[in-house]
XYZ file of C-alpha atoms in Angstrom:
594
model
C 11.781 -11.600 34.975
C 8.630 -9.504 35.332
C 5.368 -11.360 35.756
C 3.378 -11.800 32.554
C 6.411 -11.615 30.275
C 7.701 -14.578 28.278
C 11.389 -15.270 27.758
C 11.126 -13.595 24.363
C 10.160 -10.318 26.016
C 6.664 -10.449 24.490
C 3.790 -10.256 26.997
C 2.085 -13.613 27.527
C -1.229 -11.934 26.818
C -0.087 -11.384 23.241
C 0.799 -15.049 22.858
C -2.567 -16.086 24.241
C -4.227 -14.022 21.532
C -2.398 -15.634 18.629
C -4.910 -16.463 15.852
C -5.532 -20.130 15.167
C -6.425 -21.281 11.681
C -7.402 -17.871 10.329
C -4.466 -17.464 7.949
C -3.783 -19.686 4.970
C -0.636 -17.693 4.185
C 1.740 -15.667 6.340
C 3.826 -12.622 5.531
C 7.590 -12.847 5.534
C 9.533 -10.483 7.736
C 11.138 -7.363 6.295
C 14.628 -8.848 6.656
C 13.677 -12.094 4.864
C 13.166 -10.551 1.425
C 15.699 -8.566 -0.597
C 14.850 -6.615 -3.731
C 17.784 -7.025 -6.104
C 16.882 -5.019 -9.195
C 14.150 -3.624 -11.409
C 11.862 -0.608 -11.030
C 10.646 -1.516 -7.521
C 14.208 -1.704 -6.213
C 15.126 1.583 -7.877
C 12.266 3.477 -6.242
C 12.824 1.623 -2.956
C 16.414 2.890 -2.760
C 15.563 6.457 -3.788
C 12.832 6.761 -1.162
C 15.099 5.303 1.538
C 17.797 7.850 0.761
C 15.350 10.730 0.747
C 13.785 10.026 4.137
C 17.127 9.196 5.704
C 18.251 12.699 4.697
C 15.438 14.514 6.541
C 16.741 16.708 9.352
C 15.909 15.376 12.842
C 15.886 18.825 14.436
C 13.347 20.083 11.933
C 11.094 17.051 12.454
C 11.184 17.506 16.236
C 11.100 21.303 16.304
C 7.347 21.786 16.684
C 7.301 19.279 19.575
C 10.243 20.909 21.313
C 8.656 24.329 20.933
C 5.442 23.093 22.537
C 7.423 21.549 25.423
C 9.499 24.703 25.966
C 12.757 22.970 25.026
C 15.553 24.312 22.815
C 14.286 23.905 19.249
C 17.030 24.309 16.641
C 16.468 23.904 12.933
C 14.311 25.565 10.308
C 10.532 25.477 10.551
C 9.015 22.624 8.543
C 6.275 24.804 7.038
C 3.148 23.563 5.280
C 0.846 21.192 7.114
C 3.433 20.289 9.754
C 3.939 23.537 11.691
C 2.126 24.456 14.914
C -0.322 26.615 12.995
C -0.409 24.294 9.974
C -3.307 22.159 8.808
C -2.276 19.068 10.843
C 0.544 20.065 13.204
C 3.264 17.473 13.670
C 1.208 14.803 11.916
C 3.992 12.971 10.070
C 6.482 12.117 12.802
C 5.034 8.696 13.573
C 4.882 7.717 9.910
C 8.468 8.804 9.297
C 9.569 6.694 12.279
C 7.482 3.789 10.987
C 8.830 3.851 7.436
C 12.429 4.264 8.549
C 12.004 1.393 11.039
C 10.862 -0.871 8.199
C 13.890 0.136 6.156
C 16.145 -0.421 9.161
C 14.930 -4.011 9.578
C 14.973 -4.769 5.865
C 18.411 -3.341 5.095
C 20.264 -3.639 8.414
C 21.489 -0.105 7.799
C 23.102 1.368 10.925
C 22.422 5.064 10.174
C 18.750 4.283 9.576
C 18.455 2.480 12.920
C 20.286 5.343 14.624
C 17.908 7.884 13.095
C 14.862 5.962 14.348
C 16.353 5.822 17.855
C 17.154 9.551 17.833
C 13.634 10.477 16.719
C 11.994 8.284 19.374
C 14.246 9.677 22.084
C 13.700 13.230 20.899
C 9.922 12.793 20.829
C 9.879 11.106 24.245
C 11.743 14.046 25.768
C 8.848 16.353 24.841
C 6.019 14.345 26.424
C 6.219 15.698 29.960
C 4.936 13.905 33.088
C 1.395 13.550 31.714
C 2.516 12.085 28.401
C 0.839 14.822 26.328
C 1.834 13.781 22.794
C 0.441 16.438 20.473
C 2.431 19.163 18.752
C -0.147 21.861 19.484
C -3.597 22.513 20.884
C -4.948 22.544 17.341
C -3.690 18.995 16.760
C -5.224 17.796 20.042
C -8.638 19.300 19.396
C -9.015 18.801 15.642
C -7.069 15.617 14.776
C -6.405 13.658 17.998
C -7.300 10.173 16.680
C -5.788 10.693 13.253
C -2.430 11.689 14.733
C -2.501 9.154 17.586
C -2.820 6.349 15.051
C 0.409 7.515 13.412
C 2.248 7.750 16.736
C 1.203 4.190 17.503
C 2.483 2.648 14.274
C 5.723 4.606 14.499
C 6.454 3.464 18.041
C 5.305 -0.097 17.359
C 7.630 -0.335 14.365
C 10.512 1.303 16.239
C 10.161 -1.278 19.017
C 9.502 -4.348 16.895
C 11.627 -3.616 13.816
C 14.360 -1.142 14.783
C 15.022 -2.615 18.242
C 14.380 0.662 20.081
C 13.484 -0.892 23.429
C 12.203 2.295 25.032
C 9.613 2.719 22.271
C 7.255 0.221 23.945
C 7.078 2.293 27.124
C 6.772 5.495 25.109
C 3.904 3.897 23.180
C 1.965 3.237 26.379
C 2.659 6.764 27.662
C 1.495 8.316 24.416
C -1.788 6.382 24.292
C -2.560 7.168 27.919
C -1.620 10.815 27.327
C -3.967 11.027 24.352
C -7.003 9.493 26.073
C -8.304 12.813 27.509
C -8.396 14.242 23.965
C -10.008 11.411 21.986
C -13.751 10.597 22.020
C -15.277 7.947 24.275
C -17.090 6.425 21.276
C -16.533 5.817 17.602
C -18.235 7.739 14.839
C -18.031 8.015 11.073
C -16.322 10.950 9.449
C -18.902 13.223 7.868
C -21.481 15.924 8.562
C -22.399 14.388 11.927
C -18.826 14.373 13.260
C -18.425 16.182 16.610
C -17.673 19.858 16.064
C -14.522 19.774 18.179
C -12.900 17.287 15.775
C -14.656 17.660 12.413
C -11.956 15.933 10.377
C -11.025 13.220 12.824
C -11.215 9.488 12.122
C -11.502 7.388 15.300
C -12.506 4.332 13.274
C -8.947 3.979 11.910
C -7.511 3.381 15.409
C -8.322 -0.298 16.164
C -5.646 -2.029 14.052
C -2.793 -0.305 15.868
C -4.560 -0.474 19.241
C -4.836 -4.256 18.892
C -1.104 -4.335 18.132
C -0.394 -1.981 21.029
C -2.211 -4.381 23.322
C -0.138 -7.253 21.990
C 3.099 -5.310 22.437
C 2.395 -4.001 25.955
C -0.129 -6.397 27.460
C -2.273 -3.462 28.645
C -5.895 -4.626 28.571
C -7.148 -1.056 28.331
C -5.772 -0.887 24.796
C -7.704 -4.010 23.824
C -10.916 -2.435 25.139
C -10.165 0.722 23.179
C -9.539 -1.290 20.004
C -12.984 -2.860 20.283
C -14.586 0.475 21.201
C -13.490 2.244 18.018
C -14.492 -0.479 15.542
C -17.057 1.129 13.231
C -19.442 -1.815 13.337
C -22.951 -0.347 13.211
C -22.392 2.158 10.394
C -19.845 0.258 8.330
C -18.594 -3.256 9.016
C -21.981 -4.792 9.896
C -23.554 -3.417 6.713
C -20.630 -4.473 4.540
C -20.783 -7.968 6.029
C -24.447 -8.131 4.989
C -23.506 -7.235 1.416
C -24.757 -3.646 1.485
C -22.922 -1.043 -0.586
C -22.263 1.725 1.911
C -19.204 3.145 0.118
C -20.757 5.942 -1.990
C -20.212 9.356 -0.438
C -17.650 8.160 2.103
C -14.121 9.505 2.377
C -12.224 7.013 0.261
C -8.787 6.627 1.876
C -9.878 6.518 5.516
C -12.629 3.991 4.870
C -10.292 1.627 3.013
C -7.707 2.144 5.762
C -10.377 1.229 8.316
C -10.772 -2.154 6.597
C -7.357 -3.098 7.997
C -8.882 -2.636 11.450
C -11.652 -5.050 10.483
C -9.015 -7.508 9.248
C -7.091 -7.195 12.500
C -10.335 -7.649 14.455
C -10.929 -10.886 12.557
C -7.449 -12.108 13.502
C -7.790 -11.103 17.146
C -11.448 -11.810 17.848
C -12.279 -14.494 15.297
C -15.650 -12.958 14.372
C -16.499 -14.001 10.773
C -18.378 -10.768 10.042
C -15.097 -8.889 9.793
C -13.792 -11.254 7.129
C -17.057 -10.943 5.211
C -16.902 -7.159 5.490
C -13.442 -6.836 3.951
C -14.166 -9.386 1.200
C -17.366 -7.593 0.231
C -15.639 -4.208 0.380
C -12.940 -5.451 -2.015
C -15.638 -6.674 -4.413
C -17.324 -3.267 -4.335
C -14.020 -1.522 -5.000
C -13.215 -3.748 -7.972
C -16.676 -3.690 -9.507
C -17.743 -0.072 -9.110
C -14.994 2.227 -7.847
C -11.672 1.536 -9.554
C -9.959 3.276 -12.412
C -7.793 1.164 -14.718
C -4.846 1.997 -12.462
C -6.429 0.238 -9.486
C -6.913 3.632 -7.826
C -10.244 4.942 -6.589
C -11.949 7.933 -4.987
C -12.038 11.044 -7.228
C -11.955 14.094 -4.958
C -11.251 11.538 -2.179
C -14.861 10.321 -2.303
C -16.453 7.038 -3.360
C -18.984 7.452 -6.179
C -22.490 5.999 -6.604
C -22.280 2.956 -8.905
C -23.807 2.682 -12.388
C -24.303 6.447 -12.776
C -21.205 7.147 -14.865
C -19.542 9.163 -12.107
C -16.029 7.827 -12.743
C -16.313 8.849 -16.381
C -17.675 12.263 -15.416
C -14.747 12.777 -13.051
C -12.357 12.820 -16.016
C -13.532 16.344 -16.813
C -14.730 17.561 -13.400
C -11.503 17.144 -11.404
C -7.795 16.393 -11.611
C -7.762 14.818 -8.140
C -8.505 11.215 -9.074
C -6.573 9.070 -6.608
C -4.934 10.053 -3.328
C -1.952 8.034 -4.427
C 0.532 7.226 -1.623
C -2.211 7.195 1.029
C -4.630 5.213 -1.109
C -2.048 2.665 -2.194
C -0.892 2.150 1.387
C -4.450 1.319 2.470
C -5.073 -0.791 -0.651
C -1.906 -2.851 -0.299
C -2.514 -3.581 3.387
C -6.037 -4.781 2.595
C -4.785 -6.916 -0.310
C -2.159 -8.596 1.897
C -4.697 -9.346 4.608
C -7.022 -10.930 2.035
C -4.182 -12.949 0.537
C -3.319 -14.222 4.004
C -6.922 -15.147 4.818
C -7.993 -16.658 1.485
C -4.851 -17.493 -0.551
C -6.809 -16.308 -3.622
C -4.771 -14.939 -6.515
C -7.306 -12.218 -7.389
C -6.036 -10.137 -4.486
C -2.498 -10.483 -5.782
C -3.693 -9.212 -9.150
C -5.260 -6.210 -7.465
C -2.145 -5.449 -5.458
C 0.070 -5.737 -8.551
C -2.149 -3.427 -10.611
C -2.244 -0.693 -7.969
C 1.478 -0.961 -7.235
C 2.648 -0.553 -10.834
C 0.087 2.076 -11.824
C -0.128 4.268 -8.732
C 2.657 4.280 -6.119
C 5.447 3.239 -8.482
C 4.352 6.158 -10.651
C 4.494 8.717 -7.837
C 6.766 11.622 -8.671
C 9.877 11.521 -6.485
C 9.859 13.988 -3.552
C 11.146 17.446 -4.316
C 13.021 19.906 -2.181
C 11.836 20.807 1.288
C 8.386 19.287 1.663
C 7.193 18.933 -1.945
C 5.371 15.622 -2.455
C 3.180 13.927 -5.042
C -0.413 13.571 -3.855
C -3.045 12.969 -6.561
C -2.834 10.851 -9.692
C -4.456 12.829 -12.499
C -6.382 10.954 -15.219
C -7.749 14.116 -16.863
C -6.732 14.655 -20.491
C -3.452 16.535 -21.013
C -2.222 15.987 -17.450
C 1.206 16.437 -15.861
C 2.570 14.985 -12.652
C 3.248 17.571 -9.988
C 3.398 18.281 -6.275
C 0.623 19.065 -3.837
C 0.013 22.771 -3.295
C 0.980 22.614 0.416
C 4.223 21.240 1.818
C 4.341 18.065 3.932
C 0.871 16.702 3.067
C -0.423 13.394 4.407
C 0.915 11.479 1.394
C 4.469 12.293 2.439
C 3.927 9.970 5.408
C 2.360 7.046 3.566
C 4.880 7.279 0.706
C 7.724 5.972 2.849
C 5.513 3.353 4.520
C 4.089 2.018 1.251
C 7.426 1.781 -0.552
C 9.137 0.299 2.524
C 6.501 -2.458 2.409
C 7.443 -3.635 -1.098
C 9.352 -6.658 0.290
C 6.149 -7.811 2.016
C 4.206 -7.740 -1.262
C 6.394 -10.202 -3.176
C 6.253 -13.527 -1.298
C 4.118 -15.345 1.287
C 4.696 -18.597 3.134
C 2.867 -21.444 4.831
C 3.873 -24.640 6.592
C 4.146 -26.418 3.243
C 6.179 -23.972 1.176
C 6.245 -20.558 -0.461
C 3.943 -18.451 -2.644
C 5.294 -16.079 -5.307
C 2.937 -13.122 -5.634
C 4.906 -10.488 -7.588
C 7.448 -10.807 -10.357
C 10.505 -8.707 -9.592
C 14.238 -9.397 -9.145
C 14.559 -10.522 -5.546
C 15.481 -13.267 -3.138
C 13.888 -14.664 -0.015
C 15.334 -16.819 2.757
C 13.414 -18.914 5.268
C 13.550 -22.150 7.206
C 11.274 -25.045 6.269
C 11.121 -27.923 8.736
C 14.423 -26.785 10.172
C 16.179 -26.583 6.796
C 17.391 -23.233 5.392
C 15.939 -22.437 1.964
C 16.720 -19.615 -0.460
C 14.629 -18.724 -3.484
C 16.147 -16.390 -6.091
C 13.953 -14.670 -8.666
C 15.568 -13.322 -11.850
C 13.466 -11.376 -14.325
C 13.165 -8.206 -16.383
C 9.405 -8.158 -15.877
C 7.381 -6.175 -16.866
C 9.699 -5.289 -19.763
C 9.896 -8.979 -20.632
C 7.554 -11.921 -20.103
C 10.014 -14.419 -18.604
C 10.808 -15.229 -14.987
C 13.303 -17.664 -13.442
C 12.825 -19.017 -9.931
C 15.844 -20.873 -8.594
C 15.695 -22.944 -5.415
C 18.738 -23.334 -3.180
C 18.651 -26.029 -0.488
C 21.541 -27.780 1.319
C 20.068 -31.207 0.546
C 17.008 -32.523 -1.317
C 13.707 -31.699 0.404
C 9.963 -31.639 -0.234
C 8.135 -28.344 -0.431
C 5.467 -26.642 -2.527
C 6.198 -23.651 -4.716
C 3.049 -21.709 -5.623
C 3.156 -19.095 -8.367
C 0.448 -16.582 -9.257
C -0.949 -16.958 -12.754
C -2.353 -13.475 -13.388
C -5.813 -12.760 -14.702
C -4.299 -10.511 -17.396
C -2.526 -13.354 -19.230
C -2.934 -12.925 -22.985
C -2.242 -16.561 -23.873
C -1.393 -19.842 -22.229
C 1.531 -19.380 -19.834
C 4.652 -21.474 -20.108
C 5.956 -23.326 -17.051
C 8.960 -25.615 -17.064
C 11.063 -27.213 -14.337
C 14.695 -27.852 -15.183
C 13.761 -27.599 -18.844
C 10.797 -30.012 -18.703
C 7.258 -28.745 -19.214
C 5.048 -28.676 -16.145
C 2.091 -31.011 -16.628
C -0.021 -29.883 -13.669
C -3.184 -27.813 -13.649
C -2.754 -24.173 -14.702
C -5.510 -21.571 -14.581
C -5.656 -17.797 -14.992
C -5.950 -15.795 -11.769
C -4.881 -18.731 -9.645
C -1.849 -19.984 -7.768
C -0.222 -22.884 -9.589
C 1.229 -25.387 -7.120
C 4.492 -27.170 -7.930
C 5.065 -29.892 -5.344
C 8.300 -31.832 -5.646
C 11.480 -32.922 -3.966
C 13.737 -29.972 -4.686
C 17.470 -30.180 -5.200
C 20.008 -27.369 -5.129
C 19.662 -25.033 -8.118
C 16.453 -26.571 -9.399
C 14.875 -23.887 -11.544
C 11.338 -23.032 -12.633
C 11.022 -20.945 -15.783
C 7.852 -18.983 -16.468
C 6.552 -17.304 -19.581
C 3.733 -14.879 -18.786
C 2.375 -13.491 -22.081
C 1.375 -9.832 -21.832
C -0.984 -8.477 -24.447
C -2.922 -5.291 -25.077
C -6.500 -4.870 -23.909
C -8.911 -2.014 -23.321
C -10.586 -1.255 -20.019
C -13.704 0.960 -19.979
C -13.873 3.500 -17.185
C -17.415 2.524 -16.136
C -20.534 0.879 -17.509
C -22.071 4.186 -18.582
C -19.037 5.148 -20.677
C -18.110 1.880 -22.445
C -16.104 3.649 -25.189
C -14.028 5.704 -22.743
C -11.141 3.320 -22.304
C -7.642 2.965 -20.917
C -4.979 0.943 -22.704
C -3.543 -1.933 -20.662
C -0.655 -4.304 -21.302
C -0.306 -7.073 -18.747
C -0.653 -5.327 -15.386
C 0.400 -1.940 -16.784
C -1.759 1.064 -17.606
C -0.296 2.800 -20.661
C -0.774 6.517 -21.236
C -0.218 8.616 -24.337
C 2.601 11.160 -24.250
C 1.397 14.391 -25.783
C 3.474 16.951 -27.687
C 3.410 20.397 -26.015
C 0.974 21.836 -28.573
C -1.566 18.981 -28.314
C -4.264 18.900 -25.637
C -6.846 16.573 -27.162
C -6.852 13.393 -29.196
C -9.220 12.034 -31.833
C -11.091 8.796 -31.275
C -8.672 5.882 -31.650
C -8.935 2.271 -32.826
C -6.820 0.822 -30.062
C -4.925 -1.463 -29.794
C -4.844 -1.889 -33.589
C -1.663 -0.480 -35.091
C 0.417 -0.311 -31.927
C 4.061 -1.258 -32.482
C 7.028 -1.345 -30.099
C 9.570 1.439 -30.452
C 13.050 -0.088 -30.921
C 15.510 0.460 -28.081
C 12.883 2.215 -25.915
C 11.678 0.169 -22.964
C 7.932 -0.429 -22.857
C 7.282 2.278 -25.434
C 4.741 1.710 -28.200
C 3.814 3.964 -31.095
C 0.625 4.531 -33.040
C 0.781 6.185 -36.460
C -2.063 8.631 -37.084
C -2.836 10.933 -40.016
C -2.006 13.799 -37.656
C 1.332 12.314 -36.662
C 2.886 9.815 -34.277
C 1.622 9.010 -30.769
C 3.702 7.217 -28.114
C 2.310 5.137 -25.251
C 4.293 4.304 -22.103
C 3.416 2.908 -18.663
C 2.210 5.531 -16.183
C 5.152 4.725 -13.918
C 7.665 5.785 -16.595
C 6.124 9.236 -17.052
C 8.305 11.982 -15.611
C 7.560 15.600 -16.625
C 5.817 14.887 -19.925
C 2.190 15.775 -20.597
C 0.034 12.647 -20.916
C -3.529 11.426 -21.432
C -4.845 8.294 -19.728
C -8.317 7.672 -21.182
C -9.334 7.706 -24.853
C -12.465 7.512 -26.915
C -12.537 4.213 -28.760
C -13.811 4.402 -32.331
C -17.073 2.624 -32.918
C -16.764 -0.510 -35.020
C -18.055 -0.135 -38.589
C -21.687 -1.137 -38.897
């Protein structure tokens, strides 16, 4: 056995860097959790099938052309081609998302596709390990694209069992070093001219993981080098609001690097930075959907800029990219704090942004921006193969990670969706099965399966959106423990096979103003869901409404509610159920009679 390598094949350096006491909760593995029904499962399967169908030769063509190898297949077009906006930028993300599906599903063709893409990419690197698809990619986007290579190869190695991917990872990073800066800098007007769009500050999370996977100390030094401390994390840790004016997606994505730095280095400032950043997002930047960043930019607080954006743009939230960054940050904060508020935030963004993304179209057509302008329609980005086509597969493939968490004492239920999870507690195999029609219905059943009676704690998120007291019973008997909104309720007992917990989570209507300068510009919410009005083809504007007064469910139509107006009938549905209809998200609320 090679020196420095443990029997598991993981470098001893990685084991020496394991965090101690920094996580209150841990993520389950992709293979531990199975989605078994409901809207998350439906989208999960559709996205898997779509990305599995992508043609390998087309994905590799631009790399093979650059390397002077035979390059069959049609050109990809759009952003991806050698003369496109970001040549070859998606390959790592496609490998990453498919690797996550391979581990979660055990699907042989998916694993085989990951292996073929890694092998095909590796064959184009040459002796110097040059990884980029073109000179344009290497001089304009070297860090941005390197970060995607890293996560793809890390996931291929760790999740899809492609052994060679670890060596390819090291070759790729070393091959990219001559093209990436020797310092970090913030994206903006002061970015170096040779890479005006690049984002070196997003690199550390995957460089830390690359160090753990390979044991190469150079990658650890690089991870620390590219942390955006002076201009970002240090100021956030001190409670300063530095978000306004910054590129929204990349600066939320960079918070995962701060979270990883906290795990690896143990410096409390990184934890403070991500907690304060989340507070700033919630308080000043978010739409009712949980999305943020109109025109991909954070707005100054308390100036009514979110409300103004409803008429100034249709580009309100960079949806797959933004959700991917948001969900990663939420899971880190759940792991570090075990606070239910982060589960609420993850749930809101999942149901109202990524779950509502229009399914991919033919040949590179992908949903990019959520549009909260009046009389909107879901559509595709104007260029093929945009960045959101990479994060779409990663974000949806991560759904199993969003549902449950674990600790040494038991399990935490974060999302309500038909699913099951298996794990071992104190050497005993445990299975938890969740049955529900949430969010269509308010009830959830959690059934515990153990081979013999055993002690463990089941924690369940009580959402902040609850409209009334929740109901909790165990085997038909009411739970008499402490229950609070936006908290995790702990049920500690000696569990027997098929013990069941039944939940009733009342969902009611409420109104959410867009910002403090536009208090009567509101979105209609029900539980975690943002409801939008479906507009007839000849209607582009709505009168002021007295919501939620007068709303009634439409019989035999799931999650559809109607409002009778003098002008006619208006239907409201969750954003995620909108297909090709025209819709309006925000409304003017009638002033109360004086």
